mmCIF file of C-alpha atoms and ligand atoms in Angstrom:
data_model
loop_
_atom_site.group_PDB
_atom_site.id
_atom_site.type_symbol
_atom_site.label_atom_id
_atom_site.label_comp_id
_atom_site.label_asym_id
_atom_site.label_seq_id
_atom_site.Cartn_x
_atom_site.Cartn_y
_atom_site.Cartn_z
ATOM 1 C CA UNK F 1 0.000 0.000 0.000
ATOM 2 C CA UNK F 2 1.428 3.394 -0.944
ATOM 3 C CA UNK F 3 1.091 6.275 1.441
ATOM 4 C CA UNK F 4 -0.348 9.659 0.495
ATOM 5 C CA UNK F 5 3.056 11.300 0.091
ATOM 6 C CA UNK F 6 4.210 8.695 -2.406
ATOM 7 C CA UNK F 7 0.916 8.896 -4.270
ATOM 8 C CA UNK F 8 1.145 12.692 -4.378
ATOM 9 C CA UNK F 9 4.718 12.661 -5.699
ATOM 10 C CA UNK F 10 3.807 10.080 -8.363
ATOM 11 C CA UNK F 11 0.846 12.185 -9.439
ATOM 12 C CA UNK F 12 3.100 15.208 -9.719
ATOM 13 C CA UNK F 13 5.619 13.273 -11.808
ATOM 14 C CA UNK F 14 2.837 12.011 -14.079
ATOM 15 C CA UNK F 15 1.398 15.498 -14.381
ATOM 16 C CA UNK F 16 4.832 16.851 -15.305
ATOM 17 C CA UNK F 17 5.067 14.358 -18.166
ATOM 18 C CA UNK F 18 2.026 15.881 -19.789
ATOM 19 C CA UNK F 19 2.602 19.479 -18.704
ATOM 20 C CA UNK F 20 2.429 22.154 -21.401
ATOM 21 C CA UNK F 21 3.722 25.708 -21.105
ATOM 22 C CA UNK F 22 3.452 28.626 -23.498
ATOM 23 C CA UNK F 23 4.974 32.091 -23.173
ATOM 24 C CA UNK F 24 3.528 35.381 -24.400
ATOM 25 C CA UNK F 25 5.625 38.337 -25.609
ATOM 26 C CA UNK F 26 4.799 41.712 -27.109
ATOM 27 C CA UNK F 27 6.539 43.187 -30.173
ATOM 28 C CA UNK F 28 9.269 45.590 -29.002
ATOM 29 C CA UNK F 29 9.171 49.234 -30.126
ATOM 30 C CA UNK F 30 12.771 50.362 -29.696
ATOM 31 C CA UNK F 31 16.263 48.872 -30.124
ATOM 32 C CA UNK F 32 16.727 48.700 -26.349
ATOM 33 C CA UNK F 33 13.401 46.915 -25.947
ATOM 34 C CA UNK F 34 14.292 44.596 -28.786
ATOM 35 C CA UNK F 35 17.490 43.544 -27.027
ATOM 36 C CA UNK F 36 15.523 42.697 -23.879
ATOM 37 C CA UNK F 37 12.944 40.839 -25.970
ATOM 38 C CA UNK F 38 15.581 38.618 -27.600
ATOM 39 C CA UNK F 39 17.386 37.985 -24.312
ATOM 40 C CA UNK F 40 14.119 36.708 -22.861
ATOM 41 C CA UNK F 41 13.200 34.681 -25.940
ATOM 42 C CA UNK F 42 16.610 32.988 -25.952
ATOM 43 C CA UNK F 43 16.368 32.146 -22.248
ATOM 44 C CA UNK F 44 12.825 30.780 -22.440
ATOM 45 C CA UNK F 45 12.868 28.986 -25.809
ATOM 46 C CA UNK F 46 15.119 26.125 -24.566
ATOM 47 C CA UNK F 47 12.421 25.221 -21.998
ATOM 48 C CA UNK F 48 10.523 23.597 -24.869
ATOM 49 C CA UNK F 49 7.289 25.564 -24.649
ATOM 50 C CA UNK F 50 4.381 24.268 -26.706
ATOM 51 C CA UNK F 51 4.543 27.665 -28.417
ATOM 52 C CA UNK F 52 5.491 31.246 -27.765
ATOM 53 C CA UNK F 53 3.052 33.906 -28.862
ATOM 54 C CA UNK F 54 3.465 37.539 -29.884
ATOM 55 C CA UNK F 55 0.661 40.027 -29.307
ATOM 56 C CA UNK F 56 -0.960 42.308 -31.850
ATOM 57 C CA UNK F 57 -0.868 45.990 -30.884
ATOM 58 C CA UNK F 58 -4.043 47.831 -29.979
ATOM 59 C CA UNK F 59 -5.879 48.783 -33.155
ATOM 60 C CA UNK F 60 -3.614 46.592 -35.288
ATOM 61 C CA UNK F 61 -0.706 48.997 -34.813
ATOM 62 C CA UNK F 62 1.962 46.262 -34.766
ATOM 63 C CA UNK F 63 0.835 44.241 -37.773
ATOM 64 C CA UNK F 64 4.275 44.118 -39.455
ATOM 65 C CA UNK F 65 6.235 43.871 -36.200
ATOM 66 C CA UNK F 66 4.145 40.948 -34.951
ATOM 67 C CA UNK F 67 4.763 39.060 -38.192
ATOM 68 C CA UNK F 68 8.482 39.925 -38.164
ATOM 69 C CA UNK F 69 8.889 38.807 -34.549
ATOM 70 C CA UNK F 70 7.052 35.484 -34.864
ATOM 71 C CA UNK F 71 8.935 34.678 -38.076
ATOM 72 C CA UNK F 72 12.306 35.523 -36.482
ATOM 73 C CA UNK F 73 11.558 33.554 -33.291
ATOM 74 C CA UNK F 74 10.705 30.520 -35.379
ATOM 75 C CA UNK F 75 13.826 30.925 -37.544
ATOM 76 C CA UNK F 76 16.208 31.606 -34.639
ATOM 77 C CA UNK F 77 14.937 29.103 -32.063
ATOM 78 C CA UNK F 78 12.929 26.496 -33.944
ATOM 79 C CA UNK F 79 10.174 26.895 -31.324
ATOM 80 C CA UNK F 80 6.586 26.813 -32.515
ATOM 81 C CA UNK F 81 5.030 30.287 -32.606
ATOM 82 C CA UNK F 82 1.557 31.790 -32.459
ATOM 83 C CA UNK F 83 0.723 35.202 -33.882
ATOM 84 C CA UNK F 84 -2.061 37.188 -32.223
ATOM 85 C CA UNK F 85 -4.583 38.915 -34.477
ATOM 86 C CA UNK F 86 -7.436 41.318 -33.764
ATOM 87 C CA UNK F 87 -10.228 42.637 -35.955
ATOM 88 C CA UNK F 88 -10.268 46.237 -34.655
ATOM 89 C CA UNK F 89 -10.323 49.011 -37.263
ATOM 90 C CA UNK F 90 -9.792 46.779 -40.294
ATOM 91 C CA UNK F 91 -11.929 45.428 -43.122
ATOM 92 C CA UNK F 92 -12.440 41.720 -43.592
ATOM 93 C CA UNK F 93 -10.120 41.802 -46.625
ATOM 94 C CA UNK F 94 -7.380 43.490 -44.605
ATOM 95 C CA UNK F 95 -7.666 40.950 -41.785
ATOM 96 C CA UNK F 96 -7.748 38.045 -44.255
ATOM 97 C CA UNK F 97 -4.585 39.435 -45.874
ATOM 98 C CA UNK F 98 -2.830 39.306 -42.484
ATOM 99 C CA UNK F 99 -3.967 35.701 -42.023
ATOM 100 C CA UNK F 100 -2.579 34.825 -45.447
ATOM 101 C CA UNK F 101 0.701 36.600 -44.626
ATOM 102 C CA UNK F 102 0.985 34.415 -41.492
ATOM 103 C CA UNK F 103 0.261 31.364 -43.630
ATOM 104 C CA UNK F 104 2.901 32.369 -46.206
ATOM 105 C CA UNK F 105 5.454 32.772 -43.409
ATOM 106 C CA UNK F 106 4.754 29.230 -42.191
ATOM 107 C CA UNK F 107 2.932 30.352 -39.029
ATOM 108 C CA UNK F 108 0.318 27.743 -38.198
ATOM 109 C CA UNK F 109 -0.995 29.066 -34.862
ATOM 110 C CA UNK F 110 -3.139 32.162 -34.311
ATOM 111 C CA UNK F 111 -4.521 33.712 -31.115
ATOM 112 C CA UNK F 112 -7.752 35.235 -32.491
ATOM 113 C CA UNK F 113 -9.215 38.236 -30.682
ATOM 114 C CA UNK F 114 -11.728 40.973 -31.114
ATOM 115 C CA UNK F 115 -9.449 43.617 -29.620
ATOM 116 C CA UNK F 116 -10.510 46.820 -27.874
ATOM 117 C CA UNK F 117 -11.668 50.207 -29.172
ATOM 118 C CA UNK F 118 -8.745 52.681 -29.479
ATOM 119 C CA UNK F 119 -10.272 54.695 -26.567
ATOM 120 C CA UNK F 120 -10.054 51.646 -24.290
ATOM 121 C CA UNK F 121 -12.369 49.061 -22.783
ATOM 122 C CA UNK F 122 -14.549 51.717 -21.148
ATOM 123 C CA UNK F 123 -15.980 52.471 -24.592
ATOM 124 C CA UNK F 124 -18.381 50.203 -26.483
ATOM 125 C CA UNK F 125 -16.815 48.232 -29.326
ATOM 126 C CA UNK F 126 -18.011 49.277 -32.762
ATOM 127 C CA UNK F 127 -16.936 46.913 -35.509
ATOM 128 C CA UNK F 128 -15.380 48.411 -38.638
ATOM 129 C CA UNK F 129 -18.236 48.809 -41.192
ATOM 130 C CA UNK F 130 -16.631 46.210 -43.455
ATOM 131 C CA UNK F 131 -14.976 44.249 -40.681
ATOM 132 C CA UNK F 132 -15.510 41.221 -38.477
ATOM 133 C CA UNK F 133 -18.044 41.678 -35.680
ATOM 134 C CA UNK F 134 -16.223 39.842 -32.907
ATOM 135 C CA UNK F 135 -13.714 37.083 -32.189
ATOM 136 C CA UNK F 136 -16.152 34.282 -33.125
ATOM 137 C CA UNK F 137 -16.660 35.900 -36.532
ATOM 138 C CA UNK F 138 -12.857 36.136 -36.905
ATOM 139 C CA UNK F 139 -12.277 32.492 -35.895
ATOM 140 C CA UNK F 140 -14.796 31.303 -38.490
ATOM 141 C CA UNK F 141 -13.014 33.300 -41.202
ATOM 142 C CA UNK F 142 -9.539 32.026 -40.208
ATOM 143 C CA UNK F 143 -10.865 28.470 -40.471
ATOM 144 C CA UNK F 144 -11.962 29.239 -44.040
ATOM 145 C CA UNK F 145 -8.463 30.473 -44.976
ATOM 146 C CA UNK F 146 -6.469 27.539 -43.677
ATOM 147 C CA UNK F 147 -5.764 24.802 -41.183
ATOM 148 C CA UNK F 148 -4.551 26.884 -38.241
ATOM 149 C CA UNK F 149 -4.346 25.962 -34.569
ATOM 150 C CA UNK F 150 -6.543 28.684 -33.038
ATOM 151 C CA UNK F 151 -6.610 29.959 -29.465
ATOM 152 C CA UNK F 152 -9.184 32.433 -28.156
ATOM 153 C CA UNK F 153 -9.553 34.534 -25.005
ATOM 154 C CA UNK F 154 -11.548 33.568 -21.903
ATOM 155 C CA UNK F 155 -12.350 35.571 -18.775
ATOM 156 C CA UNK F 156 -12.452 33.897 -15.333
ATOM 157 C CA UNK F 157 -13.988 37.089 -13.906
ATOM 158 C CA UNK F 158 -16.283 37.626 -16.952
ATOM 159 C CA UNK F 159 -15.456 40.028 -19.765
ATOM 160 C CA UNK F 160 -16.296 43.554 -18.529
ATOM 161 C CA UNK F 161 -18.621 44.034 -21.518
ATOM 162 C CA UNK F 162 -20.581 40.793 -20.968
ATOM 163 C CA UNK F 163 -23.853 41.691 -19.326
ATOM 164 C CA UNK F 164 -24.169 38.287 -17.624
ATOM 165 C CA UNK F 165 -22.326 35.005 -17.088
ATOM 166 C CA UNK F 166 -24.704 33.373 -19.543
ATOM 167 C CA UNK F 167 -23.755 35.869 -22.284
ATOM 168 C CA UNK F 168 -20.079 35.467 -21.475
ATOM 169 C CA UNK F 169 -20.002 31.669 -21.512
ATOM 170 C CA UNK F 170 -22.241 31.531 -24.618
ATOM 171 C CA UNK F 171 -19.739 33.797 -26.353
ATOM 172 C CA UNK F 172 -16.828 31.531 -25.412
ATOM 173 C CA UNK F 173 -18.772 28.479 -26.582
ATOM 174 C CA UNK F 174 -19.514 30.174 -29.898
ATOM 175 C CA UNK F 175 -15.790 30.829 -30.468
ATOM 176 C CA UNK F 176 -14.955 27.186 -29.770
ATOM 177 C CA UNK F 177 -17.904 25.831 -31.764
ATOM 178 C CA UNK F 178 -16.846 27.696 -34.910
ATOM 179 C CA UNK F 179 -13.372 26.248 -34.761
ATOM 180 C CA UNK F 180 -11.087 27.436 -31.949
ATOM 181 C CA UNK F 181 -8.946 24.713 -30.363
ATOM 182 C CA UNK F 182 -8.489 26.135 -26.875
ATOM 183 C CA UNK F 183 -9.073 29.203 -24.734
ATOM 184 C CA UNK F 184 -6.395 31.102 -22.840
ATOM 185 C CA UNK F 185 -7.584 33.132 -19.891
ATOM 186 C CA UNK F 186 -7.112 36.718 -18.943
ATOM 187 C CA UNK F 187 -4.804 37.052 -15.934
ATOM 188 C CA UNK F 188 -6.418 36.368 -12.550
ATOM 189 C CA UNK F 189 -5.058 36.298 -9.011
ATOM 190 C CA UNK F 190 -7.654 34.210 -7.170
ATOM 191 C CA UNK F 191 -7.453 30.602 -8.238
ATOM 192 C CA UNK F 192 -11.005 30.168 -6.971
ATOM 193 C CA UNK F 193 -12.200 32.447 -9.799
ATOM 194 C CA UNK F 194 -10.479 30.245 -12.360
ATOM 195 C CA UNK F 195 -11.766 26.979 -10.857
ATOM 196 C CA UNK F 196 -15.338 28.288 -10.645
ATOM 197 C CA UNK F 197 -15.025 29.459 -14.242
ATOM 198 C CA UNK F 198 -13.886 25.980 -15.322
ATOM 199 C CA UNK F 199 -16.983 24.550 -13.646
ATOM 200 C CA UNK F 200 -19.210 27.017 -15.506
ATOM 201 C CA UNK F 201 -17.633 26.135 -18.874
ATOM 202 C CA UNK F 202 -17.899 22.385 -18.250
ATOM 203 C CA UNK F 203 -21.535 22.814 -17.167
ATOM 204 C CA UNK F 204 -22.144 24.589 -20.487
ATOM 205 C CA UNK F 205 -20.806 21.575 -22.377
ATOM 206 C CA UNK F 206 -17.429 23.121 -23.248
ATOM 207 C CA UNK F 207 -14.778 20.406 -23.445
ATOM 208 C CA UNK F 208 -11.876 22.308 -25.053
ATOM 209 C CA UNK F 209 -8.852 23.112 -22.867
ATOM 210 C CA UNK F 210 -9.142 26.332 -20.863
ATOM 211 C CA UNK F 211 -5.538 27.333 -20.208
ATOM 212 C CA UNK F 212 -4.879 29.658 -17.245
ATOM 213 C CA UNK F 213 -3.016 32.840 -18.176
ATOM 214 C CA UNK F 214 -0.483 33.430 -15.408
ATOM 215 C CA UNK F 215 0.776 36.952 -14.861
ATOM 216 C CA UNK F 216 3.959 37.161 -12.787
ATOM 217 C CA UNK F 217 3.962 40.523 -11.004
ATOM 218 C CA UNK F 218 7.048 42.361 -12.296
ATOM 219 C CA UNK F 219 5.668 45.633 -11.010
ATOM 220 C CA UNK F 220 2.664 45.606 -8.695
ATOM 221 C CA UNK F 221 1.946 49.245 -9.569
ATOM 222 C CA UNK F 222 1.812 48.561 -13.313
ATOM 223 C CA UNK F 223 -0.041 45.268 -13.046
ATOM 224 C CA UNK F 224 -2.712 46.681 -10.736
ATOM 225 C CA UNK F 225 -3.304 49.579 -13.098
ATOM 226 C CA UNK F 226 -3.572 47.176 -16.066
ATOM 227 C CA UNK F 227 -5.837 44.894 -14.001
ATOM 228 C CA UNK F 228 -8.215 47.800 -13.328
ATOM 229 C CA UNK F 229 -8.430 48.490 -17.059
ATOM 230 C CA UNK F 230 -9.160 44.903 -18.068
ATOM 231 C CA UNK F 231 -11.518 43.875 -15.256
ATOM 232 C CA UNK F 232 -9.185 41.642 -13.221
ATOM 233 C CA UNK F 233 -9.588 42.105 -9.485
ATOM 234 C CA UNK F 234 -6.685 42.551 -7.113
ATOM 235 C CA UNK F 235 -7.477 40.705 -3.865
ATOM 236 C CA UNK F 236 -6.752 42.602 -0.648
ATOM 237 C CA UNK F 237 -4.216 39.972 0.487
ATOM 238 C CA UNK F 238 -2.227 40.546 -2.722
ATOM 239 C CA UNK F 239 -2.183 44.328 -2.305
ATOM 240 C CA UNK F 240 -1.042 43.843 1.299
ATOM 241 C CA UNK F 241 1.868 41.645 0.254
ATOM 242 C CA UNK F 242 3.204 44.325 -2.084
ATOM 243 C CA UNK F 243 2.328 47.263 0.148
ATOM 244 C CA UNK F 244 5.331 49.578 0.571
ATOM 245 C CA UNK F 245 7.560 47.658 -1.864
ATOM 246 C CA UNK F 246 7.549 50.158 -4.772
ATOM 247 C CA UNK F 247 11.075 51.244 -3.916
ATOM 248 C CA UNK F 248 12.338 47.880 -2.687
ATOM 249 C CA UNK F 249 13.049 45.997 -5.914
ATOM 250 C CA UNK F 250 14.730 42.989 -4.334
ATOM 251 C CA UNK F 251 11.944 42.274 -1.839
ATOM 252 C CA UNK F 252 9.360 43.041 -4.517
ATOM 253 C CA UNK F 253 10.955 40.419 -6.800
ATOM 254 C CA UNK F 254 11.068 37.816 -4.019
ATOM 255 C CA UNK F 255 7.436 38.397 -3.073
ATOM 256 C CA UNK F 256 6.430 38.267 -6.759
ATOM 257 C CA UNK F 257 8.241 34.989 -7.129
ATOM 258 C CA UNK F 258 6.524 33.519 -4.056
ATOM 259 C CA UNK F 259 3.086 34.708 -5.199
ATOM 260 C CA UNK F 260 3.476 33.274 -8.706
ATOM 261 C CA UNK F 261 4.875 30.007 -7.312
ATOM 262 C CA UNK F 262 1.919 29.643 -4.935
ATOM 263 C CA UNK F 263 -0.516 30.294 -7.752
ATOM 264 C CA UNK F 264 0.858 27.614 -10.080
ATOM 265 C CA UNK F 265 1.475 24.976 -7.398
ATOM 266 C CA UNK F 266 -2.106 25.353 -6.209
ATOM 267 C CA UNK F 267 -3.347 24.950 -9.796
ATOM 268 C CA UNK F 268 -1.085 21.922 -10.286
ATOM 269 C CA UNK F 269 -2.625 20.407 -7.163
ATOM 270 C CA UNK F 270 -6.040 20.995 -8.739
ATOM 271 C CA UNK F 271 -4.925 18.944 -11.754
ATOM 272 C CA UNK F 272 -4.194 21.815 -14.159
ATOM 273 C CA UNK F 273 -1.616 20.701 -16.742
ATOM 274 C CA UNK F 274 -1.398 23.632 -19.184
ATOM 275 C CA UNK F 275 -0.145 27.130 -18.394
ATOM 276 C CA UNK F 276 0.241 30.274 -20.495
ATOM 277 C CA UNK F 277 2.719 32.715 -18.962
ATOM 278 C CA UNK F 278 2.557 36.434 -19.697
ATOM 279 C CA UNK F 279 6.228 37.415 -19.781
ATOM 280 C CA UNK F 280 6.072 41.159 -20.567
ATOM 281 C CA UNK F 281 9.320 40.357 -22.421
ATOM 282 C CA UNK F 282 11.119 39.585 -19.150
ATOM 283 C CA UNK F 283 12.486 36.190 -18.307
ATOM 284 C CA UNK F 284 13.367 35.863 -14.574
ATOM 285 C CA UNK F 285 9.889 35.241 -13.141
ATOM 286 C CA UNK F 286 8.838 33.177 -16.147
ATOM 287 C CA UNK F 287 11.966 31.058 -15.669
ATOM 288 C CA UNK F 288 11.144 30.619 -11.984
ATOM 289 C CA UNK F 289 7.651 29.417 -12.860
ATOM 290 C CA UNK F 290 8.958 27.057 -15.523
ATOM 291 C CA UNK F 291 11.341 25.538 -12.925
ATOM 292 C CA UNK F 292 8.463 25.060 -10.510
ATOM 293 C CA UNK F 293 6.587 23.346 -13.311
ATOM 294 C CA UNK F 294 9.537 20.988 -13.721
ATOM 295 C CA UNK F 295 11.033 22.501 -16.875
ATOM 296 C CA UNK F 296 14.815 22.673 -17.309
ATOM 297 C CA UNK F 297 16.540 23.924 -20.417
ATOM 298 C CA UNK F 298 18.523 20.693 -20.790
ATOM 299 C CA UNK F 299 15.498 18.384 -20.423
HETATM 300 P P1 LIG H 301 -15.016 38.579 -28.005
HETATM 301 O O1 LIG H 301 -14.906 37.151 -27.651
HETATM 302 O O2 LIG H 301 -15.486 38.919 -29.364
HETATM 303 O O3 LIG H 301 -15.992 39.207 -26.913
HETATM 304 C C1 LIG H 301 -15.861 40.471 -26.330
HETATM 305 C C2 LIG H 301 -17.134 40.865 -25.606
HETATM 306 O O4 LIG H 301 -18.144 41.149 -26.546
HETATM 307 C C3 LIG H 301 -17.722 39.819 -24.674
HETATM 308 O O5 LIG H 301 -18.237 40.482 -23.573
HETATM 309 C C4 LIG H 301 -18.812 39.199 -25.493
HETATM 310 O O6 LIG H 301 -19.810 38.640 -24.663
HETATM 311 C C5 LIG H 301 -19.295 40.388 -26.279
HETATM 312 N N1 LIG H 301 -19.888 40.006 -27.571
HETATM 313 C C6 LIG H 301 -19.284 39.283 -28.557
HETATM 314 N N2 LIG H 301 -20.140 39.151 -29.596
HETATM 315 C C7 LIG H 301 -21.260 39.803 -29.275
HETATM 316 C C8 LIG H 301 -22.500 40.045 -29.948
HETATM 317 N N3 LIG H 301 -22.738 39.579 -31.182
HETATM 318 N N4 LIG H 301 -23.427 40.785 -29.301
HETATM 319 C C9 LIG H 301 -23.216 41.262 -28.063
HETATM 320 N N5 LIG H 301 -22.068 41.073 -27.369
HETATM 321 C C10 LIG H 301 -21.112 40.348 -27.970
HETATM 322 N N6 LIG H 301 -5.826 42.542 -27.334
HETATM 323 C C11 LIG H 301 -5.080 43.061 -28.352
HETATM 324 O O7 LIG H 301 -5.367 44.174 -28.820
HETATM 325 N N7 LIG H 301 -4.004 42.389 -28.872
HETATM 326 C C12 LIG H 301 -3.642 41.159 -28.417
HETATM 327 O O8 LIG H 301 -2.667 40.564 -28.914
HETATM 328 C C13 LIG H 301 -4.391 40.576 -27.332
HETATM 329 N N8 LIG H 301 -4.090 39.356 -26.852
HETATM 330 C C14 LIG H 301 -4.870 38.794 -25.845
HETATM 331 C C15 LIG H 301 -4.572 37.491 -25.409
HETATM 332 C C16 LIG H 301 -5.342 36.897 -24.403
HETATM 333 C C17 LIG H 301 -5.001 35.482 -23.957
HETATM 334 C C18 LIG H 301 -6.423 37.627 -23.806
HETATM 335 C C19 LIG H 301 -7.220 37.017 -22.690
HETATM 336 C C20 LIG H 301 -6.723 38.902 -24.254
HETATM 337 C C21 LIG H 301 -5.967 39.506 -25.283
HETATM 338 N N9 LIG H 301 -6.273 40.775 -25.794
HETATM 339 C C22 LIG H 301 -5.510 41.320 -26.820
HETATM 340 C C23 LIG H 301 -7.377 41.569 -25.218
HETATM 341 C C24 LIG H 301 -8.724 41.371 -25.977
HETATM 342 O O9 LIG H 301 -8.617 41.914 -27.274
HETATM 343 C C25 LIG H 301 -9.794 42.088 -25.153
HETATM 344 O O10 LIG H 301 -9.982 41.439 -23.942
HETATM 345 C C26 LIG H 301 -11.121 42.383 -25.860
HETATM 346 O O11 LIG H 301 -11.882 43.266 -25.024
HETATM 347 C C27 LIG H 301 -12.018 41.186 -26.097
HETATM 348 O O12 LIG H 301 -11.514 40.344 -27.032
HETATM 349 P P2 LIG H 301 -12.204 38.892 -27.253
HETATM 350 O O13 LIG H 301 -11.452 38.239 -28.337
HETATM 351 O O14 LIG H 301 -12.330 38.188 -25.969
HETATM 352 O O15 LIG H 301 -13.631 39.357 -27.773
#
């Protein structure tokens, strides 16, 4: 008879066998940012992520840079890449042309999104008169262009523009029903929100993987401001942990590392086996998380 500790360690080893990680980057704007971007890519690529993704700037502002970055990552590291794409401010033909440019560059994964109005999430989204209406509409069109692996966005705390949970989950289901392969969540800091969300999706008949988006806290000030804008709540306990650390970078980094480690180990214990890590083009905290998830560059 095996005791609980042995059983637990075996389960963890089994889970690690099937564990999948992906890393998200954004296209750098300046030479200095580009150097940091490549340093991070070269440190994280050897951890054998399922893919690394590169975001698409608000309003489609990084169209060429996104394509250049995903193509270069693939060429330089051999790692599979996913290009993000939004339908804000563009006609259907323009968006389809971007999809075909990804296809021509050998990119087979797309993270398909609606995007936000240029004025921000506080404003209602108005589709371009000749454009796609929402992410589901975009996913269906990408499927018509080619055989892509498609990820879409999901919101453990509900998208701020969804008037109810029903509307929100129906919208996610629509995106998956028209052809998306998985959903990646918005960042969240209470695992309970994510686990309750999983229950809601399963109750709605959604069987596709819902991958938690993990946001290591490089700067509590910046992340809490971003969280406010995208509808992610900051629990009081989290604010307390970072209270007074704005000018204490070393302690801030250690606390951030502990918080991120707690979040993923708890999710591992709940049986979660896929993680998407928002890197903000920085590698140290992402590397720490990958280690906790059992990834080593030489493995
Ligand atoms: P949708 O799934 O289309 O839904 C948005 C909202 O509209 C929901 O509330 C939905 O219920 C509602 N809705 C949809 N259709 C209808 C309808 N017919 N009638 C009424 N309501 C409707 N943004 C970027 O600009 N670039 C990126 O690279 C980027 N990457 C992201 C990656 C991830 C993993 C995540 C989670 C988000 C990302 N975003 C990105 C942000 C995203 O664009 C925003 O969150 C945006 O507000 C919603 O996009 P969506 O694809 O979820 O939209």
